[in-house]
Amino acid sequence: MLACARFTRQCAGVTHASTLAPRPVTEPGTQARTHLSTAAALGGALGLFAAARLLGVAALALTAWATDRHWPALLGRSWDSQWYLGIAAHGYGRALHFQPGVVHSDLAFFPLYPALVRAVTALSPLSGGAAGLLVSWLAAAVAACGLYTLGARLHGRAVGTALVLLWGLLPHSIVLSMAYTEPVLTAFAAWALYAVLDGRWVWAGTLAALAGLARPNGFAVAAAVLVAAAYEICRARGKVVHRVWTGALLAPSGWAAYVLWVGHRKGDLLGGYFEVQRLWGSRFDFGRGSLLLAKHLLLHGDRFVFPMTMMIVAAATVLYALLLADRAPLPLLVYTGVLLLIALGGSGFFESKPRFLLPAFPLLLPLARALVRTARARPWHATVVVGALAGLSFGYGAYLVVIANTPL
């Protein structure tokens, strides 16, 4: 609650200022004070994010202790984490055959995260699980900086802070503290989108390429860069600097390179990777599998995780409509729209859809703006809202990892 009150005080003391407007010329001393003020605001946002995630881990640790579970292992070696750590330690080549037509191959997992884990284990005494957690935690911090910077550019510092806090308090935000790839993807995505808005096309393309090496849905970042570049080229009737073309060419290269490498390895250049995913039970069927499972849940009921997943996906769809209504910048709309389309249209691992949407942080912009307005008008109302979100996040995160025993 102290963190909640601190956030409301920050919002009350920060006026809205869009960084899209031209910046006035300032004296050197004023510039120094501005930089210090910006650094302090960023530090405050990171502090709130760190507090949220530490409290979430503490709730998980208490739940694990009460059920005789080892919480560091739950964070570092749960579900997909074990696949990533296996790739980091031994390379690709592992497959589990369950029955005809169901084969789980490690080729389904993109290479950037295990490469980072392998580098950390080679350069430090950390084990695989600890190295995975270090990579994820550092990536989450970099992502939080990107979220704050992007939110502050669009709607002012208070909204940037609120965006970071809300991202750290999502129902599935416990994944940001685990050895998973979502923090890595979000870090590259946030800074790639910021680079696009800032006109730094080569940086945007490079970061999009790295995002494409992190996760299958990392292609959403490349899509955002490509659409933004196409719009810029059309608007200027082709008369753009070479950096725009370079960024557009770089953006999909990481994702495409891995997909083609797996295809070459499987003997089917264009279809090999998608066959690997099909054998895992994952495919894009325009939402048919998700609708059938939703029908089952509505008619027959099921475990708590599945109805919760339905609510989160439905909320994400509504938030995207609000993002459209707010006329968010085109790259943010494309990036978020592709992530949402993949989550809605993909079949298999229905309970993992909220995790797939964790990198879709622009969905939180309308909520962040509303929270800031509430904090300025009725600070204690905002404190209650943030406190309720924290309770849901910490409680559900602990339940999800320790008790539910459901793939994340």
Coordinates of C-alpha atoms in Angstrom, one line a residue:
M1 CA 0.0 0.0 0.0
L2 CA 2.9 2.3 0.6
A3 CA 4.0 1.8 -3.1
C4 CA 0.4 2.6 -4.2
A5 CA 0.3 5.8 -2.2
R6 CA 3.8 6.7 -3.6
F7 CA 2.4 6.3 -7.1
T8 CA -0.6 8.5 -6.5
R9 CA 1.7 11.2 -5.0
Q10 CA 3.9 11.0 -8.1
C11 CA 0.9 11.4 -10.4
A12 CA -0.5 14.3 -8.5
G13 CA 2.9 16.1 -8.8
V14 CA 3.5 15.5 -12.5
T15 CA 1.8 17.5 -15.2
H16 CA 0.9 16.1 -18.6
A17 CA 3.4 16.9 -21.3
S18 CA 3.6 15.3 -24.7
T19 CA 7.2 14.8 -25.9
L20 CA 5.9 14.8 -29.5
A21 CA 5.8 18.5 -29.4
P22 CA 9.0 20.5 -30.3
R23 CA 11.3 20.9 -27.3
P24 CA 12.1 24.5 -26.4
V25 CA 15.8 25.7 -26.4
T26 CA 17.1 25.6 -22.8
E27 CA 20.2 26.7 -21.0
P28 CA 22.8 24.1 -20.1
G29 CA 22.0 24.3 -16.4
T30 CA 18.3 23.8 -17.2
Q31 CA 19.2 20.8 -19.4
A32 CA 21.1 19.2 -16.6
R33 CA 18.2 19.7 -14.2
T34 CA 15.9 18.2 -16.8
H35 CA 18.1 15.2 -17.2
L36 CA 18.2 14.7 -13.4
S37 CA 14.5 15.0 -13.2
T38 CA 14.0 12.5 -16.0
A39 CA 16.4 10.1 -14.3
A40 CA 14.6 10.5 -11.0
A41 CA 11.3 9.8 -12.6
L42 CA 12.6 6.7 -14.4
G43 CA 14.1 5.5 -11.1
G44 CA 10.8 5.9 -9.4
A45 CA 9.0 3.9 -12.1
L46 CA 11.7 1.1 -11.8
G47 CA 11.4 1.2 -8.0
L48 CA 7.6 0.6 -8.2
F49 CA 8.1 -2.2 -10.8
A50 CA 10.8 -3.9 -8.6
A51 CA 8.6 -3.6 -5.5
A52 CA 5.7 -5.2 -7.4
R53 CA 7.7 -8.1 -8.6
L54 CA 9.5 -8.7 -5.3
L55 CA 6.2 -8.8 -3.5
G56 CA 4.9 -11.2 -6.1
V57 CA 7.9 -13.5 -5.7
A58 CA 7.5 -13.2 -1.9
A59 CA 3.8 -14.4 -2.2
L60 CA 4.9 -17.3 -4.4
A61 CA 7.7 -18.2 -1.9
L62 CA 5.3 -18.2 1.0
T63 CA 2.8 -20.4 -0.9
A64 CA 5.6 -22.8 -1.9
W65 CA 6.8 -23.0 1.7
A66 CA 3.3 -23.8 2.9
T67 CA 3.0 -26.6 0.4
D68 CA 6.6 -28.0 0.8
R69 CA 7.8 -26.8 -2.6
H70 CA 11.1 -25.3 -3.5
W71 CA 10.4 -21.8 -4.8
P72 CA 13.7 -21.1 -6.6
A73 CA 13.2 -24.3 -8.7
L74 CA 9.6 -23.2 -9.5
L75 CA 10.9 -19.9 -10.8
G76 CA 13.9 -21.2 -12.6
R77 CA 12.9 -24.7 -13.9
S78 CA 9.2 -24.7 -14.6
W79 CA 7.7 -26.0 -17.9
D80 CA 9.3 -24.3 -20.9
S81 CA 12.2 -23.1 -18.8
Q82 CA 13.5 -26.7 -18.8
W83 CA 13.5 -26.8 -22.5
Y84 CA 15.4 -23.5 -22.8
L85 CA 17.9 -24.6 -20.2
G86 CA 18.4 -27.9 -22.1
I87 CA 19.1 -26.0 -25.3
A88 CA 21.5 -23.7 -23.5
A89 CA 23.4 -26.7 -22.0
H90 CA 23.3 -29.2 -24.9
G91 CA 22.1 -27.4 -28.0
Y92 CA 19.2 -28.5 -30.2
G93 CA 18.3 -32.2 -30.8
R94 CA 15.9 -33.2 -28.0
A95 CA 12.4 -34.6 -28.8
L96 CA 9.7 -36.3 -26.8
H97 CA 7.4 -38.8 -28.6
F98 CA 4.1 -39.2 -26.7
Q99 CA 2.0 -40.8 -29.4
P100 CA 1.6 -40.8 -33.2
G101 CA 1.2 -37.3 -34.3
V102 CA 2.3 -35.8 -30.9
V103 CA 6.0 -35.0 -30.8
H104 CA 7.5 -32.2 -28.7
S105 CA 10.8 -31.1 -30.3
D106 CA 13.1 -28.4 -28.9
L107 CA 13.2 -26.9 -32.4
A108 CA 9.9 -25.1 -31.4
F109 CA 11.9 -22.8 -29.1
F110 CA 13.8 -19.8 -30.6
P111 CA 17.5 -19.5 -29.9
L112 CA 18.2 -16.0 -28.4
Y113 CA 17.2 -16.7 -24.8
P114 CA 19.2 -20.0 -24.5
A115 CA 22.2 -18.3 -26.1
L116 CA 22.1 -15.6 -23.5
V117 CA 21.8 -18.2 -20.7
R118 CA 24.7 -20.1 -22.2
A119 CA 26.8 -16.9 -22.3
V120 CA 26.0 -16.2 -18.6
T121 CA 26.9 -19.7 -17.5
A122 CA 30.2 -19.5 -19.5
L123 CA 31.2 -16.2 -18.0
S124 CA 30.0 -16.7 -14.4
P125 CA 29.7 -19.5 -11.8
L126 CA 25.9 -19.5 -12.0
S127 CA 24.0 -22.6 -12.8
G128 CA 21.6 -22.8 -15.7
G129 CA 18.5 -22.0 -13.6
A130 CA 20.1 -19.1 -11.9
A131 CA 21.5 -17.8 -15.2
G132 CA 18.1 -18.0 -16.7
L133 CA 16.6 -16.0 -13.9
L134 CA 19.3 -13.4 -14.1
V135 CA 18.7 -12.9 -17.9
S136 CA 15.0 -12.6 -17.4
W137 CA 15.2 -10.2 -14.5
L138 CA 17.7 -7.9 -16.3
A139 CA 15.5 -8.1 -19.4
A140 CA 12.4 -7.2 -17.4
A141 CA 14.3 -4.1 -16.0
V142 CA 15.3 -3.1 -19.5
A143 CA 11.7 -3.6 -20.7
A144 CA 10.4 -1.5 -17.8
C145 CA 12.7 1.3 -18.8
G146 CA 11.4 1.0 -22.4
L147 CA 7.8 1.1 -21.3
Y148 CA 8.4 4.1 -19.2
T149 CA 10.2 6.0 -21.9
L150 CA 7.6 5.2 -24.5
G151 CA 4.7 6.0 -22.2
A152 CA 6.4 9.3 -21.2
R153 CA 7.0 10.3 -24.8
L154 CA 3.4 9.8 -25.7
H155 CA 1.5 11.0 -22.7
G156 CA 3.9 12.3 -20.0
R157 CA 5.9 10.9 -17.2
A158 CA 3.0 10.0 -14.9
V159 CA 1.5 7.8 -17.6
G160 CA 4.9 6.2 -18.2
T161 CA 5.1 5.3 -14.5
A162 CA 1.5 4.0 -14.5
L163 CA 2.3 1.9 -17.6
V164 CA 5.2 0.2 -15.9
L165 CA 3.3 -0.4 -12.7
L166 CA 0.3 -1.9 -14.4
W167 CA 2.6 -4.2 -16.5
G168 CA 4.2 -5.4 -13.2
L169 CA 0.7 -6.1 -11.7
L170 CA -0.9 -8.1 -14.5
P171 CA -2.4 -11.4 -13.4
H172 CA 0.3 -13.3 -15.2
S173 CA 3.1 -11.0 -14.3
I174 CA 4.8 -13.7 -12.2
V175 CA 6.1 -14.9 -15.6
L176 CA 8.3 -11.7 -15.6
S177 CA 10.1 -13.1 -12.6
M178 CA 10.6 -16.6 -14.1
A179 CA 13.1 -18.1 -16.5
Y180 CA 10.9 -17.4 -19.5
T181 CA 11.4 -15.4 -22.7
E182 CA 8.6 -12.8 -22.4
P183 CA 10.8 -10.2 -20.6
V184 CA 13.4 -10.5 -23.4
L185 CA 10.9 -10.0 -26.2
T186 CA 9.2 -7.1 -24.4
A187 CA 12.6 -5.4 -23.9
F188 CA 13.4 -5.5 -27.6
A189 CA 9.9 -4.6 -28.6
A190 CA 9.6 -1.6 -26.4
W191 CA 12.8 0.0 -27.5
A192 CA 12.2 -1.0 -31.2
L193 CA 8.9 0.8 -31.1
Y194 CA 10.5 3.8 -29.4
A195 CA 13.1 3.9 -32.1
V196 CA 10.4 3.9 -34.8
L197 CA 8.6 6.8 -33.2
D198 CA 12.0 8.6 -32.9
G199 CA 12.9 8.0 -36.6
R200 CA 15.9 5.7 -35.8
W201 CA 15.1 3.1 -38.4
V202 CA 18.3 1.1 -38.3
W203 CA 18.0 0.7 -34.6
A204 CA 14.4 -0.2 -35.0
G205 CA 15.2 -2.9 -37.6
T206 CA 18.1 -4.3 -35.5
L207 CA 16.0 -4.6 -32.4
A208 CA 13.1 -6.1 -34.3
A209 CA 15.5 -8.7 -35.7
L210 CA 16.6 -9.6 -32.2
A211 CA 13.0 -9.8 -31.0
G212 CA 12.3 -12.2 -33.9
L213 CA 15.1 -14.4 -32.5
A214 CA 13.5 -14.5 -29.0
R215 CA 10.0 -15.9 -29.6
P216 CA 7.7 -17.0 -32.4
N217 CA 5.4 -14.0 -31.8
G218 CA 8.4 -11.7 -32.0
F219 CA 7.4 -11.3 -35.6
A220 CA 4.9 -8.7 -34.3
V221 CA 7.8 -6.3 -33.8
A222 CA 9.0 -6.8 -37.4
A223 CA 5.4 -6.3 -38.6
A224 CA 5.2 -3.0 -36.8
V225 CA 8.5 -1.7 -38.2
L226 CA 7.6 -2.9 -41.7
V227 CA 4.2 -1.2 -41.7
A228 CA 5.6 2.0 -40.3
A229 CA 8.3 2.0 -42.9
A230 CA 5.8 1.4 -45.7
Y231 CA 3.7 4.2 -44.4
E232 CA 6.7 6.5 -44.3
I233 CA 7.8 5.5 -47.8
C234 CA 4.2 6.0 -49.3
R235 CA 3.9 9.4 -47.5
A236 CA 7.2 10.6 -48.9
R237 CA 6.4 9.0 -52.3
G238 CA 9.5 6.9 -52.1
K239 CA 11.9 9.8 -51.4
V240 CA 13.2 8.6 -48.0
V241 CA 16.7 8.1 -46.6
H242 CA 18.3 4.7 -47.0
R243 CA 18.0 4.1 -43.2
V244 CA 14.2 3.5 -43.6
W245 CA 14.8 0.8 -46.2
T246 CA 17.7 -0.7 -44.1
G247 CA 15.5 -0.9 -41.0
A248 CA 12.6 -2.5 -43.0
L249 CA 15.0 -5.1 -44.4
L250 CA 16.6 -5.9 -41.0
A251 CA 13.3 -6.1 -39.1
P252 CA 12.1 -9.6 -40.2
S253 CA 15.6 -11.1 -40.6
G254 CA 15.9 -12.7 -37.2
W255 CA 12.5 -14.4 -37.2
A256 CA 12.9 -15.5 -40.8
A257 CA 16.5 -16.8 -40.3
Y258 CA 15.4 -19.2 -37.5
V259 CA 12.3 -20.4 -39.3
L260 CA 14.3 -21.2 -42.5
W261 CA 17.1 -22.8 -40.4
V262 CA 14.6 -25.2 -38.8
G263 CA 13.0 -25.8 -42.2
H264 CA 16.4 -26.7 -43.7
R265 CA 17.2 -29.0 -40.8
K266 CA 13.8 -30.8 -41.2
G267 CA 14.1 -31.0 -44.9
D268 CA 11.2 -28.7 -45.7
L269 CA 12.6 -25.1 -46.0
L270 CA 9.3 -23.2 -45.8
G271 CA 7.1 -25.7 -43.8
G272 CA 9.5 -27.4 -41.5
Y273 CA 9.2 -25.1 -38.5
F274 CA 5.4 -25.0 -38.8
E275 CA 5.3 -28.8 -38.8
V276 CA 7.3 -28.8 -35.6
Q277 CA 4.7 -26.5 -34.1
R278 CA 1.9 -28.7 -35.4
L279 CA 3.3 -31.7 -33.7
W280 CA 3.3 -29.7 -30.4
G281 CA -0.4 -29.1 -31.0
S282 CA 0.1 -25.4 -31.9
R283 CA -1.3 -24.1 -35.1
F284 CA -3.1 -21.1 -36.5
D285 CA -6.7 -22.1 -37.2
F286 CA -8.4 -18.6 -37.1
G287 CA -9.6 -19.2 -33.5
R288 CA -11.6 -22.4 -34.1
G289 CA -9.9 -24.4 -31.4
S290 CA -10.2 -21.5 -28.9
L291 CA -13.9 -21.2 -29.6
L292 CA -14.5 -24.9 -29.1
L293 CA -12.7 -24.8 -25.8
A294 CA -14.5 -21.7 -24.7
K295 CA -17.8 -23.5 -25.6
H296 CA -16.7 -26.4 -23.4
L297 CA -15.9 -24.1 -20.5
L298 CA -19.2 -22.2 -20.7
L299 CA -21.3 -25.4 -21.0
H300 CA -19.4 -27.7 -18.6
G301 CA -17.0 -25.7 -16.5
D302 CA -13.4 -26.5 -15.8
R303 CA -10.4 -25.6 -13.7
F304 CA -10.1 -22.0 -12.5
V305 CA -7.2 -21.3 -14.9
F306 CA -9.3 -21.7 -18.0
P307 CA -12.1 -19.3 -17.2
M308 CA -9.5 -16.8 -16.0
T309 CA -7.8 -17.2 -19.3
M310 CA -11.0 -16.4 -21.1
M311 CA -11.5 -13.3 -19.1
I312 CA -8.0 -12.0 -19.7
V313 CA -8.2 -12.6 -23.5
A314 CA -11.6 -10.9 -23.6
A315 CA -10.2 -8.0 -21.6
A316 CA -7.3 -7.7 -24.0
T317 CA -9.7 -7.5 -26.9
V318 CA -11.7 -4.7 -25.3
L319 CA -8.4 -2.8 -24.4
Y320 CA -7.3 -3.1 -28.1
A321 CA -10.6 -1.4 -29.1
L322 CA -9.8 1.4 -26.6
L323 CA -6.3 1.7 -28.0
L324 CA -7.8 2.1 -31.5
A325 CA -10.3 4.7 -30.2
D326 CA -7.4 6.6 -28.6
R327 CA -5.7 6.8 -32.0
A328 CA -2.4 5.3 -30.8
P329 CA 0.6 5.6 -33.1
L330 CA 0.4 3.1 -36.1
P331 CA 3.5 1.0 -35.0
L332 CA 1.9 0.3 -31.6
L333 CA -1.4 -0.6 -33.2
V334 CA 0.2 -3.0 -35.6
Y335 CA 2.5 -4.6 -33.0
T336 CA -0.3 -5.1 -30.5
G337 CA -2.8 -6.2 -33.2
V338 CA -0.5 -8.9 -34.4
L339 CA 0.1 -10.2 -30.9
L340 CA -3.6 -10.3 -30.2
L341 CA -4.3 -12.0 -33.5
I342 CA -1.8 -14.7 -32.8
A343 CA -3.3 -15.2 -29.3
L344 CA -6.9 -15.3 -30.6
G345 CA -6.2 -17.3 -33.7
G346 CA -3.7 -19.8 -32.4
S347 CA -4.8 -23.3 -31.4
G348 CA -3.3 -25.3 -28.6
F349 CA -2.1 -24.4 -25.1
F350 CA -5.2 -22.3 -24.4
E351 CA -4.0 -21.6 -20.8
S352 CA -0.8 -20.0 -22.1
K353 CA -2.6 -17.2 -24.0
P354 CA -2.3 -14.6 -21.2
R355 CA 1.5 -15.2 -21.2
F356 CA 1.6 -14.7 -24.9
L357 CA -0.1 -11.3 -24.3
L358 CA 2.4 -10.1 -21.7
P359 CA 4.5 -8.4 -24.3
A360 CA 1.4 -6.5 -25.6
F361 CA 2.0 -3.7 -23.2
P362 CA 0.4 -0.9 -25.4
L363 CA -3.0 -2.4 -24.3
L364 CA -2.3 -0.9 -20.9
L365 CA -2.0 2.7 -22.2
P366 CA -5.7 3.5 -21.9
L367 CA -5.7 2.1 -18.4
A368 CA -2.6 4.0 -17.4
R369 CA -4.1 7.2 -18.6
A370 CA -7.3 6.5 -16.7
L371 CA -5.4 5.6 -13.6
V372 CA -3.4 8.9 -13.7
R373 CA -6.5 10.9 -14.1
T374 CA -8.1 9.1 -11.1
A375 CA -4.9 9.6 -9.0
R376 CA -5.0 13.3 -9.6
A377 CA -8.7 13.7 -8.8
R378 CA -9.2 11.0 -6.1
P379 CA -5.8 9.7 -4.9
W380 CA -7.2 7.2 -2.5
H381 CA -9.5 5.7 -5.2
A382 CA -6.4 5.1 -7.3
T383 CA -4.6 3.6 -4.2
V384 CA -7.5 1.1 -3.7
V385 CA -7.5 0.2 -7.4
V386 CA -3.7 -0.5 -7.5
G387 CA -3.9 -2.4 -4.2
A388 CA -6.7 -4.6 -5.6
L389 CA -4.7 -5.3 -8.7
A390 CA -1.7 -6.1 -6.6
G391 CA -3.7 -8.6 -4.5
L392 CA -5.0 -10.3 -7.7
S393 CA -1.6 -10.4 -9.3
F394 CA 0.3 -11.8 -6.2
G395 CA -2.4 -14.3 -5.3
Y396 CA -3.1 -15.6 -8.8
G397 CA 0.6 -15.7 -9.7
A398 CA 1.3 -17.9 -6.6
Y399 CA -1.7 -20.1 -7.4
L400 CA -0.7 -20.5 -11.0
V401 CA 2.8 -21.6 -10.4
V402 CA 2.6 -23.5 -7.1
I403 CA -0.9 -25.0 -7.0
A404 CA -2.6 -25.1 -10.4
N405 CA 0.2 -27.4 -12.0
T406 CA -0.9 -26.1 -15.4
P407 CA 1.5 -25.3 -18.2
L408 CA 2.3 -21.6 -18.4

